[in-house]
JSON list of C-alpha atoms in Angstrom, two decimals:
[
{"chain": "A", "resi": 111, "resn": "GLY", "atom": "CA", "xyz": [42.27, -174.57, 91.41]},
{"chain": "A", "resi": 112, "resn": "SER", "atom": "CA", "xyz": [40.12, -171.53, 91.29]},
{"chain": "A", "resi": 113, "resn": "ASP", "atom": "CA", "xyz": [42.85, -169.10, 92.49]},
{"chain": "A", "resi": 114, "resn": "LEU", "atom": "CA", "xyz": [44.65, -169.85, 88.80]},
{"chain": "A", "resi": 115, "resn": "VAL", "atom": "CA", "xyz": [41.58, -169.52, 87.18]},
{"chain": "A", "resi": 116, "resn": "ILE", "atom": "CA", "xyz": [40.73, -166.12, 88.26]},
{"chain": "A", "resi": 117, "resn": "GLU", "atom": "CA", "xyz": [44.43, -164.84, 87.81]},
{"chain": "A", "resi": 118, "resn": "ALA", "atom": "CA", "xyz": [44.61, -166.32, 84.28]},
{"chain": "A", "resi": 119, "resn": "LEU", "atom": "CA", "xyz": [41.18, -164.80, 83.58]},
{"chain": "A", "resi": 120, "resn": "ARG", "atom": "CA", "xyz": [42.28, -161.27, 85.10]},
{"chain": "A", "resi": 121, "resn": "SER", "atom": "CA", "xyz": [45.29, -161.35, 82.98]},
{"chain": "A", "resi": 122, "resn": "LEU", "atom": "CA", "xyz": [42.97, -161.87, 79.83]},
{"chain": "A", "resi": 123, "resn": "ARG", "atom": "CA", "xyz": [40.72, -159.27, 81.18]},
{"chain": "A", "resi": 124, "resn": "THR", "atom": "CA", "xyz": [43.69, -156.54, 80.80]},
{"chain": "A", "resi": 125, "resn": "SER", "atom": "CA", "xyz": [45.18, -158.13, 77.93]},
{"chain": "A", "resi": 126, "resn": "LEU", "atom": "CA", "xyz": [41.72, -157.30, 76.12]},
{"chain": "A", "resi": 127, "resn": "TYR", "atom": "CA", "xyz": [42.03, -153.89, 77.44]},
{"chain": "A", "resi": 128, "resn": "PHE", "atom": "CA", "xyz": [44.95, -152.80, 75.69]},
{"chain": "A", "resi": 129, "resn": "GLY", "atom": "CA", "xyz": [43.96, -155.12, 72.53]},
{"chain": "A", "resi": 130, "resn": "MET", "atom": "CA", "xyz": [40.73, -152.82, 72.50]},
{"chain": "A", "resi": 131, "resn": "LEU", "atom": "CA", "xyz": [42.90, -149.66, 72.42]},
{"chain": "A", "resi": 132, "resn": "ASP", "atom": "CA", "xyz": [43.01, -150.92, 68.60]},
{"chain": "A", "resi": 133, "resn": "ALA", "atom": "CA", "xyz": [39.84, -152.17, 67.94]},
{"chain": "A", "resi": 134, "resn": "GLN", "atom": "CA", "xyz": [37.17, -150.90, 65.62]},
{"chain": "A", "resi": 135, "resn": "THR", "atom": "CA", "xyz": [34.65, -151.44, 68.39]},
{"chain": "A", "resi": 136, "resn": "ASN", "atom": "CA", "xyz": [34.54, -152.64, 71.98]},
{"chain": "A", "resi": 137, "resn": "THR", "atom": "CA", "xyz": [32.78, -156.14, 71.35]},
{"chain": "A", "resi": 138, "resn": "ILE", "atom": "CA", "xyz": [34.45, -159.28, 71.88]},
{"chain": "A", "resi": 139, "resn": "LEU", "atom": "CA", "xyz": [33.39, -162.12, 69.92]},
{"chain": "A", "resi": 140, "resn": "LEU", "atom": "CA", "xyz": [34.27, -165.99, 71.20]},
{"chain": "A", "resi": 141, "resn": "THR", "atom": "CA", "xyz": [34.09, -168.68, 68.98]},
{"chain": "A", "resi": 142, "resn": "SER", "atom": "CA", "xyz": [35.86, -172.42, 68.83]},
{"chain": "A", "resi": 143, "resn": "ALA", "atom": "CA", "xyz": [36.68, -174.93, 66.22]},
{"chain": "A", "resi": 144, "resn": "ALA", "atom": "CA", "xyz": [34.23, -177.55, 67.78]},
{"chain": "A", "resi": 145, "resn": "PRO", "atom": "CA", "xyz": [31.93, -178.05, 70.53]},
{"chain": "A", "resi": 146, "resn": "GLY", "atom": "CA", "xyz": [33.14, -179.20, 74.04]},
{"chain": "A", "resi": 147, "resn": "ALA", "atom": "CA", "xyz": [36.02, -176.59, 74.21]},
{"chain": "A", "resi": 148, "resn": "GLY", "atom": "CA", "xyz": [34.25, -174.90, 77.11]},
{"chain": "A", "resi": 149, "resn": "LYS", "atom": "CA", "xyz": [33.51, -171.61, 75.08]},
{"chain": "A", "resi": 150, "resn": "SER", "atom": "CA", "xyz": [30.35, -170.64, 77.12]},
{"chain": "A", "resi": 151, "resn": "PHE", "atom": "CA", "xyz": [32.11, -171.66, 80.31]},
{"chain": "A", "resi": 152, "resn": "THR", "atom": "CA", "xyz": [34.79, -169.05, 78.92]},
{"chain": "A", "resi": 153, "resn": "ALA", "atom": "CA", "xyz": [32.38, -166.07, 77.96]},
{"chain": "A", "resi": 154, "resn": "VAL", "atom": "CA", "xyz": [30.42, -166.36, 81.07]},
{"chain": "A", "resi": 155, "resn": "ASN", "atom": "CA", "xyz": [33.90, -166.06, 83.29]},
{"chain": "A", "resi": 156, "resn": "LEU", "atom": "CA", "xyz": [35.23, -163.36, 81.19]},
{"chain": "A", "resi": 157, "resn": "ALA", "atom": "CA", "xyz": [31.98, -161.29, 81.42]},
{"chain": "A", "resi": 158, "resn": "THR", "atom": "CA", "xyz": [31.84, -162.04, 85.39]},
{"chain": "A", "resi": 159, "resn": "VAL", "atom": "CA", "xyz": [35.65, -161.02, 85.90]},
{"chain": "A", "resi": 160, "resn": "ALA", "atom": "CA", "xyz": [35.43, -157.91, 83.80]},
{"chain": "A", "resi": 161, "resn": "SER", "atom": "CA", "xyz": [32.18, -157.05, 85.49]},
{"chain": "A", "resi": 162, "resn": "GLN", "atom": "CA", "xyz": [33.90, -157.10, 88.89]},
{"chain": "A", "resi": 163, "resn": "ALA", "atom": "CA", "xyz": [36.46, -154.86, 88.00]},
{"chain": "A", "resi": 164, "resn": "GLY", "atom": "CA", "xyz": [33.83, -152.48, 87.76]},
{"chain": "A", "resi": 165, "resn": "GLN", "atom": "CA", "xyz": [33.38, -152.26, 83.95]},
{"chain": "A", "resi": 166, "resn": "LYS", "atom": "CA", "xyz": [30.00, -152.51, 82.45]},
{"chain": "A", "resi": 167, "resn": "VAL", "atom": "CA", "xyz": [29.18, -155.53, 80.43]},
{"chain": "A", "resi": 168, "resn": "CYS", "atom": "CA", "xyz": [26.55, -156.90, 78.13]},
{"chain": "A", "resi": 169, "resn": "LEU", "atom": "CA", "xyz": [27.15, -160.61, 77.49]},
{"chain": "A", "resi": 170, "resn": "VAL", "atom": "CA", "xyz": [25.22, -161.72, 74.59]},
{"chain": "A", "resi": 171, "resn": "ASP", "atom": "CA", "xyz": [23.98, -165.24, 73.95]},
{"chain": "A", "resi": 172, "resn": "ALA", "atom": "CA", "xyz": [24.58, -165.63, 69.94]},
{"chain": "A", "resi": 173, "resn": "ASP", "atom": "CA", "xyz": [24.21, -168.95, 69.56]},
{"chain": "A", "resi": 174, "resn": "LEU", "atom": "CA", "xyz": [20.59, -169.41, 68.24]},
{"chain": "A", "resi": 175, "resn": "ARG", "atom": "CA", "xyz": [20.95, -173.14, 67.71]},
{"chain": "A", "resi": 176, "resn": "LYS", "atom": "CA", "xyz": [21.95, -174.60, 71.03]},
{"chain": "A", "resi": 177, "resn": "GLY", "atom": "CA", "xyz": [22.83, -171.81, 73.27]},
{"chain": "A", "resi": 178, "resn": "TYR", "atom": "CA", "xyz": [22.31, -172.40, 77.21]},
{"chain": "A", "resi": 179, "resn": "LEU", "atom": "CA", "xyz": [23.55, -168.99, 78.95]},
{"chain": "A", "resi": 180, "resn": "ASP", "atom": "CA", "xyz": [19.79, -168.58, 80.36]},
{"chain": "A", "resi": 181, "resn": "GLN", "atom": "CA", "xyz": [20.67, -171.65, 81.91]},
{"chain": "A", "resi": 182, "resn": "LEU", "atom": "CA", "xyz": [23.64, -170.83, 83.67]},
{"chain": "A", "resi": 183, "resn": "PHE", "atom": "CA", "xyz": [22.27, -167.40, 85.02]},
{"chain": "A", "resi": 184, "resn": "GLU", "atom": "CA", "xyz": [18.45, -168.59, 85.78]},
{"chain": "A", "resi": 185, "resn": "THR", "atom": "CA", "xyz": [17.12, -166.26, 83.43]},
{"chain": "A", "resi": 186, "resn": "PRO", "atom": "CA", "xyz": [13.91, -166.60, 81.15]},
{"chain": "A", "resi": 187, "resn": "ALA", "atom": "CA", "xyz": [15.29, -167.74, 77.43]},
{"chain": "A", "resi": 188, "resn": "GLU", "atom": "CA", "xyz": [12.47, -166.20, 75.79]},
{"chain": "A", "resi": 189, "resn": "GLN", "atom": "CA", "xyz": [12.28, -162.45, 74.64]},
{"chain": "A", "resi": 190, "resn": "GLY", "atom": "CA", "xyz": [15.93, -162.59, 73.72]},
{"chain": "A", "resi": 191, "resn": "LEU", "atom": "CA", "xyz": [18.16, -162.07, 70.67]},
{"chain": "A", "resi": 192, "resn": "ASP", "atom": "CA", "xyz": [15.82, -163.98, 67.88]},
{"chain": "A", "resi": 193, "resn": "GLU", "atom": "CA", "xyz": [13.03, -161.70, 69.12]},
{"chain": "A", "resi": 194, "resn": "ILE", "atom": "CA", "xyz": [15.82, -158.44, 68.27]},
{"chain": "A", "resi": 195, "resn": "LEU", "atom": "CA", "xyz": [16.69, -159.68, 65.19]},
{"chain": "A", "resi": 196, "resn": "SER", "atom": "CA", "xyz": [13.18, -160.53, 63.80]},
{"chain": "A", "resi": 197, "resn": "GLY", "atom": "CA", "xyz": [11.85, -157.27, 65.13]},
{"chain": "A", "resi": 198, "resn": "GLN", "atom": "CA", "xyz": [9.37, -157.96, 68.08]},
{"chain": "A", "resi": 199, "resn": "ILE", "atom": "CA", "xyz": [11.63, -156.05, 70.56]},
{"chain": "A", "resi": 200, "resn": "THR", "atom": "CA", "xyz": [13.82, -153.65, 70.84]},
{"chain": "A", "resi": 201, "resn": "PRO", "atom": "CA", "xyz": [17.49, -153.91, 72.83]},
{"chain": "A", "resi": 202, "resn": "SER", "atom": "CA", "xyz": [16.14, -152.15, 75.64]},
{"chain": "A", "resi": 203, "resn": "GLN", "atom": "CA", "xyz": [13.77, -154.55, 76.00]},
{"chain": "A", "resi": 204, "resn": "ALA", "atom": "CA", "xyz": [15.64, -157.71, 75.84]},
{"chain": "A", "resi": 205, "resn": "VAL", "atom": "CA", "xyz": [18.58, -156.99, 78.28]},
{"chain": "A", "resi": 206, "resn": "GLN", "atom": "CA", "xyz": [17.99, -158.65, 81.87]},
{"chain": "A", "resi": 207, "resn": "PRO", "atom": "CA", "xyz": [20.23, -157.77, 84.74]},
{"chain": "A", "resi": 208, "resn": "THR", "atom": "CA", "xyz": [22.11, -160.69, 86.62]},
{"chain": "A", "resi": 209, "resn": "GLN", "atom": "CA", "xyz": [22.93, -160.97, 89.76]},
{"chain": "A", "resi": 210, "resn": "THR", "atom": "CA", "xyz": [26.40, -160.04, 89.16]},
{"chain": "A", "resi": 211, "resn": "PRO", "atom": "CA", "xyz": [26.70, -156.19, 89.47]},
{"chain": "A", "resi": 212, "resn": "ASN", "atom": "CA", "xyz": [27.48, -154.14, 86.22]},
{"chain": "A", "resi": 213, "resn": "LEU", "atom": "CA", "xyz": [26.72, -157.59, 83.99]},
{"chain": "A", "resi": 214, "resn": "ASP", "atom": "CA", "xyz": [23.51, -157.56, 81.64]},
{"chain": "A", "resi": 215, "resn": "ILE", "atom": "CA", "xyz": [22.86, -160.34, 79.89]},
{"chain": "A", "resi": 216, "resn": "ILE", "atom": "CA", "xyz": [20.57, -160.84, 76.37]},
{"chain": "A", "resi": 217, "resn": "THR", "atom": "CA", "xyz": [19.73, -164.50, 76.28]},
{"chain": "A", "resi": 218, "resn": "HIS", "atom": "CA", "xyz": [19.45, -166.21, 72.66]},
{"chain": "A", "resi": 219, "resn": "GLY", "atom": "CA", "xyz": [15.42, -165.80, 72.64]},
{"chain": "A", "resi": 220, "resn": "THR", "atom": "CA", "xyz": [13.43, -168.48, 70.84]},
{"chain": "A", "resi": 221, "resn": "LEU", "atom": "CA", "xyz": [15.53, -170.64, 68.81]},
{"chain": "A", "resi": 222, "resn": "PRO", "atom": "CA", "xyz": [14.62, -169.91, 65.23]},
{"chain": "A", "resi": 223, "resn": "ASP", "atom": "CA", "xyz": [14.44, -172.18, 62.22]},
{"chain": "A", "resi": 224, "resn": "ASN", "atom": "CA", "xyz": [17.35, -169.59, 60.07]},
{"chain": "A", "resi": 225, "resn": "PRO", "atom": "CA", "xyz": [19.47, -168.85, 62.55]},
{"chain": "A", "resi": 226, "resn": "SER", "atom": "CA", "xyz": [22.27, -167.50, 60.06]},
{"chain": "A", "resi": 227, "resn": "GLU", "atom": "CA", "xyz": [19.58, -165.31, 57.86]},
{"chain": "A", "resi": 228, "resn": "LEU", "atom": "CA", "xyz": [18.48, -163.61, 61.33]},
{"chain": "A", "resi": 229, "resn": "LEU", "atom": "CA", "xyz": [21.83, -163.33, 62.27]},
{"chain": "A", "resi": 230, "resn": "MET", "atom": "CA", "xyz": [22.68, -161.16, 58.22]},
{"chain": "A", "resi": 231, "resn": "SER", "atom": "CA", "xyz": [20.09, -158.78, 59.22]},
{"chain": "A", "resi": 232, "resn": "ASN", "atom": "CA", "xyz": [20.73, -155.03, 59.82]},
{"chain": "A", "resi": 233, "resn": "ARG", "atom": "CA", "xyz": [19.34, -155.41, 63.10]},
{"chain": "A", "resi": 234, "resn": "LEU", "atom": "CA", "xyz": [22.21, -157.35, 64.58]},
{"chain": "A", "resi": 235, "resn": "ARG", "atom": "CA", "xyz": [24.52, -154.07, 63.60]},
{"chain": "A", "resi": 236, "resn": "ALA", "atom": "CA", "xyz": [21.62, -152.12, 64.68]},
{"chain": "A", "resi": 237, "resn": "LEU", "atom": "CA", "xyz": [22.00, -154.09, 68.03]},
{"chain": "A", "resi": 238, "resn": "LEU", "atom": "CA", "xyz": [25.69, -153.72, 68.81]},
{"chain": "A", "resi": 239, "resn": "GLU", "atom": "CA", "xyz": [25.84, -149.90, 68.06]},
{"chain": "A", "resi": 240, "resn": "TRP", "atom": "CA", "xyz": [22.84, -149.13, 70.64]},
{"chain": "A", "resi": 241, "resn": "ALA", "atom": "CA", "xyz": [25.23, -151.47, 73.31]},
{"chain": "A", "resi": 242, "resn": "LYS", "atom": "CA", "xyz": [28.24, -149.47, 72.06]},
{"chain": "A", "resi": 243, "resn": "PRO", "atom": "CA", "xyz": [28.33, -146.36, 74.06]},
{"chain": "A", "resi": 244, "resn": "ARG", "atom": "CA", "xyz": [26.22, -148.23, 76.68]},
{"chain": "A", "resi": 245, "resn": "TYR", "atom": "CA", "xyz": [28.82, -150.89, 77.90]},
{"chain": "A", "resi": 246, "resn": "ASP", "atom": "CA", "xyz": [32.38, -150.56, 78.12]},
{"chain": "A", "resi": 247, "resn": "HIS", "atom": "CA", "xyz": [32.57, -154.56, 76.74]},
{"chain": "A", "resi": 248, "resn": "ILE", "atom": "CA", "xyz": [29.90, -156.66, 74.67]},
{"chain": "A", "resi": 249, "resn": "ILE", "atom": "CA", "xyz": [31.33, -160.09, 75.13]},
{"chain": "A", "resi": 250, "resn": "ILE", "atom": "CA", "xyz": [29.38, -162.28, 72.49]},
{"chain": "A", "resi": 251, "resn": "ASP", "atom": "CA", "xyz": [29.06, -166.38, 72.46]},
{"chain": "A", "resi": 252, "resn": "THR", "atom": "CA", "xyz": [28.98, -167.97, 69.55]},
{"chain": "A", "resi": 253, "resn": "PRO", "atom": "CA", "xyz": [28.41, -171.57, 67.68]},
{"chain": "A", "resi": 254, "resn": "PRO", "atom": "CA", "xyz": [31.71, -173.54, 67.10]},
{"chain": "A", "resi": 255, "resn": "VAL", "atom": "CA", "xyz": [33.27, -171.61, 63.75]},
{"chain": "A", "resi": 256, "resn": "LEU", "atom": "CA", "xyz": [33.63, -175.17, 62.08]},
{"chain": "A", "resi": 257, "resn": "SER", "atom": "CA", "xyz": [29.95, -176.31, 62.37]},
{"chain": "A", "resi": 258, "resn": "VAL", "atom": "CA", "xyz": [28.06, -173.42, 61.07]},
{"chain": "A", "resi": 259, "resn": "THR", "atom": "CA", "xyz": [28.83, -170.32, 59.44]},
{"chain": "A", "resi": 260, "resn": "ASP", "atom": "CA", "xyz": [27.11, -168.00, 62.44]},
{"chain": "A", "resi": 261, "resn": "ALA", "atom": "CA", "xyz": [30.75, -166.99, 64.11]},
{"chain": "A", "resi": 262, "resn": "THR", "atom": "CA", "xyz": [32.03, -165.56, 60.77]},
{"chain": "A", "resi": 263, "resn": "ILE", "atom": "CA", "xyz": [28.66, -163.68, 60.13]},
{"chain": "A", "resi": 264, "resn": "ILE", "atom": "CA", "xyz": [28.89, -161.96, 63.26]},
{"chain": "A", "resi": 265, "resn": "GLY", "atom": "CA", "xyz": [32.36, -161.63, 63.52]},
{"chain": "A", "resi": 266, "resn": "GLN", "atom": "CA", "xyz": [31.90, -158.85, 60.65]},
{"chain": "A", "resi": 267, "resn": "MET", "atom": "CA", "xyz": [30.85, -156.60, 63.45]},
{"chain": "A", "resi": 268, "resn": "ALA", "atom": "CA", "xyz": [33.30, -157.32, 66.43]},
{"chain": "A", "resi": 269, "resn": "GLY", "atom": "CA", "xyz": [36.21, -155.52, 67.34]},
{"chain": "A", "resi": 270, "resn": "ILE", "atom": "CA", "xyz": [38.00, -158.48, 68.60]},
{"chain": "A", "resi": 271, "resn": "THR", "atom": "CA", "xyz": [37.73, -162.23, 67.93]},
{"chain": "A", "resi": 272, "resn": "LEU", "atom": "CA", "xyz": [39.24, -165.00, 70.21]},
{"chain": "A", "resi": 273, "resn": "LEU", "atom": "CA", "xyz": [39.17, -168.49, 69.32]},
{"chain": "A", "resi": 274, "resn": "VAL", "atom": "CA", "xyz": [38.58, -170.98, 72.57]},
{"chain": "A", "resi": 275, "resn": "ALA", "atom": "CA", "xyz": [40.75, -174.51, 72.58]},
{"chain": "A", "resi": 276, "resn": "ARG", "atom": "CA", "xyz": [40.36, -177.19, 74.91]},
{"chain": "A", "resi": 277, "resn": "TYR", "atom": "CA", "xyz": [43.75, -178.86, 75.59]},
{"chain": "A", "resi": 278, "resn": "GLU", "atom": "CA", "xyz": [44.37, -182.34, 74.47]},
{"chain": "A", "resi": 279, "resn": "SER", "atom": "CA", "xyz": [41.14, -182.06, 72.76]},
{"chain": "A", "resi": 280, "resn": "THR", "atom": "CA", "xyz": [41.21, -179.39, 70.12]},
{"chain": "A", "resi": 281, "resn": "THR", "atom": "CA", "xyz": [43.79, -180.10, 67.50]},
{"chain": "A", "resi": 282, "resn": "ALA", "atom": "CA", "xyz": [46.28, -177.85, 65.73]},
{"chain": "A", "resi": 283, "resn": "LEU", "atom": "CA", "xyz": [44.41, -178.53, 62.44]},
{"chain": "A", "resi": 284, "resn": "GLU", "atom": "CA", "xyz": [40.93, -177.77, 63.70]},
{"chain": "A", "resi": 285, "resn": "LEU", "atom": "CA", "xyz": [42.79, -174.27, 65.34]},
{"chain": "A", "resi": 286, "resn": "ASP", "atom": "CA", "xyz": [44.12, -173.96, 61.59]},
{"chain": "A", "resi": 287, "resn": "ARG", "atom": "CA", "xyz": [41.05, -174.71, 59.89]},
{"chain": "A", "resi": 288, "resn": "SER", "atom": "CA", "xyz": [39.36, -172.12, 62.01]},
{"chain": "A", "resi": 289, "resn": "ALA", "atom": "CA", "xyz": [41.52, -169.77, 61.97]},
{"chain": "A", "resi": 290, "resn": "ALA", "atom": "CA", "xyz": [41.72, -169.71, 58.00]},
{"chain": "A", "resi": 291, "resn": "LYS", "atom": "CA", "xyz": [37.75, -169.85, 57.37]},
{"chain": "A", "resi": 292, "resn": "LEU", "atom": "CA", "xyz": [37.58, -166.82, 59.96]},
{"chain": "A", "resi": 293, "resn": "VAL", "atom": "CA", "xyz": [40.38, -164.77, 58.05]},
{"chain": "A", "resi": 294, "resn": "GLN", "atom": "CA", "xyz": [38.94, -165.82, 54.76]},
{"chain": "A", "resi": 295, "resn": "ASN", "atom": "CA", "xyz": [35.70, -164.02, 55.65]},
{"chain": "A", "resi": 296, "resn": "ASN", "atom": "CA", "xyz": [37.82, -161.21, 56.77]},
{"chain": "A", "resi": 297, "resn": "VAL", "atom": "CA", "xyz": [37.40, -161.75, 60.21]},
{"chain": "A", "resi": 298, "resn": "PRO", "atom": "CA", "xyz": [40.96, -161.74, 61.68]},
{"chain": "A", "resi": 299, "resn": "VAL", "atom": "CA", "xyz": [41.68, -163.58, 65.13]},
{"chain": "A", "resi": 300, "resn": "LYS", "atom": "CA", "xyz": [43.49, -161.81, 67.69]},
{"chain": "A", "resi": 301, "resn": "GLY", "atom": "CA", "xyz": [44.26, -164.90, 70.18]},
{"chain": "A", "resi": 302, "resn": "VAL", "atom": "CA", "xyz": [43.38, -168.05, 71.60]},
{"chain": "A", "resi": 303, "resn": "ILE", "atom": "CA", "xyz": [42.10, -169.17, 74.94]},
{"chain": "A", "resi": 304, "resn": "PHE", "atom": "CA", "xyz": [43.23, -172.49, 76.07]},
{"chain": "A", "resi": 305, "resn": "ASN", "atom": "CA", "xyz": [40.83, -174.33, 78.36]},
{"chain": "A", "resi": 306, "resn": "GLY", "atom": "CA", "xyz": [42.34, -177.27, 80.94]},
{"chain": "A", "resi": 307, "resn": "LEU", "atom": "CA", "xyz": [45.63, -177.08, 80.25]},
{"chain": "A", "resi": 308, "resn": "ASP", "atom": "CA", "xyz": [47.81, -179.43, 82.33]},
{"chain": "A", "resi": 309, "resn": "ARG", "atom": "CA", "xyz": [50.83, -177.20, 83.23]},
{"chain": "A", "resi": 310, "resn": "ASN", "atom": "CA", "xyz": [53.08, -179.31, 85.18]},
{"chain": "A", "resi": 311, "resn": "ALA", "atom": "CA", "xyz": [51.97, -183.16, 83.83]},
{"chain": "A", "resi": 312, "resn": "GLN", "atom": "CA", "xyz": [50.92, -183.76, 87.71]},
{"chain": "A", "resi": 313, "resn": "ASP", "atom": "CA", "xyz": [48.19, -181.32, 88.59]},
{"chain": "A", "resi": 314, "resn": "VAL", "atom": "CA", "xyz": [44.92, -181.12, 86.07]},
{"chain": "A", "resi": 315, "resn": "TYR", "atom": "CA", "xyz": [42.93, -178.75, 87.08]},
{"chain": "A", "resi": 316, "resn": "SER", "atom": "CA", "xyz": [38.76, -179.03, 87.39]},
{"chain": "A", "resi": 317, "resn": "TYR", "atom": "CA", "xyz": [37.54, -177.58, 84.42]},
{"chain": "A", "resi": 318, "resn": "TYR", "atom": "CA", "xyz": [39.52, -174.10, 83.23]},
{"chain": "A", "resi": 319, "resn": "ALA", "atom": "CA", "xyz": [43.25, -173.87, 83.87]},
{"chain": "A", "resi": 320, "resn": "TYR", "atom": "CA", "xyz": [44.75, -171.54, 81.79]},
{"chain": "A", "resi": 321, "resn": "ALA", "atom": "CA", "xyz": [43.84, -168.43, 79.81]},
{"chain": "A", "resi": 322, "resn": "LYS", "atom": "CA", "xyz": [46.44, -167.17, 77.12]},
{"chain": "A", "resi": 323, "resn": "TYR", "atom": "CA", "xyz": [45.71, -163.92, 75.00]},
{"chain": "A", "resi": 324, "resn": "VAL", "atom": "CA", "xyz": [47.92, -164.12, 72.03]},
{"chain": "A", "resi": 325, "resn": "GLN", "atom": "CA", "xyz": [47.93, -160.31, 70.69]},
{"chain": "A", "resi": 326, "resn": "LYS", "atom": "CA", "xyz": [48.75, -160.71, 66.77]},
{"chain": "A", "resi": 327, "resn": "THR", "atom": "CA", "xyz": [51.67, -158.61, 65.28]}
]
């Protein structure tokens, strides 16, 4: 149950800490092959576990199409990433504290008509440069990689990119295609996080069962 979830996430957090030593930035991007893999759930829980360990974390909802992290944290969606990228507000104006100490969130803001074009602007890079010295981790939740190009755009600026897969839902072909698409766009995939893994064929854990971080050599 929940104890396994926490231990898996703590293990992932530790692996990420050492993985970041070789990364160019302290920015972690989470994406998936397709919807329904539990990507946003993973982003929220990883951010929460890291912040509970005393690390300062900024969670960014970069899904400018169907993002819903604002609902999970019960924060206003307006005045978020869209407004930063369109030059209406500064990053510091967009950051909202959460009820979890050390964890801040930047919501998706107003959902725009041209998300990919907005993400390609220099303002996204400027946002990450602003956040880099202020946070230990910047965790970015992005749309599925096989659906739209957003993850490959943001991945150009991320230190570590992780794919989230759902056990018995995400296929090996989807993972291969997703990794290939990212790599073709110069976004190396550092690992895969598996959700809902049935480890002994008798116990099916509720929603998030096991997190595995695979360090590429």
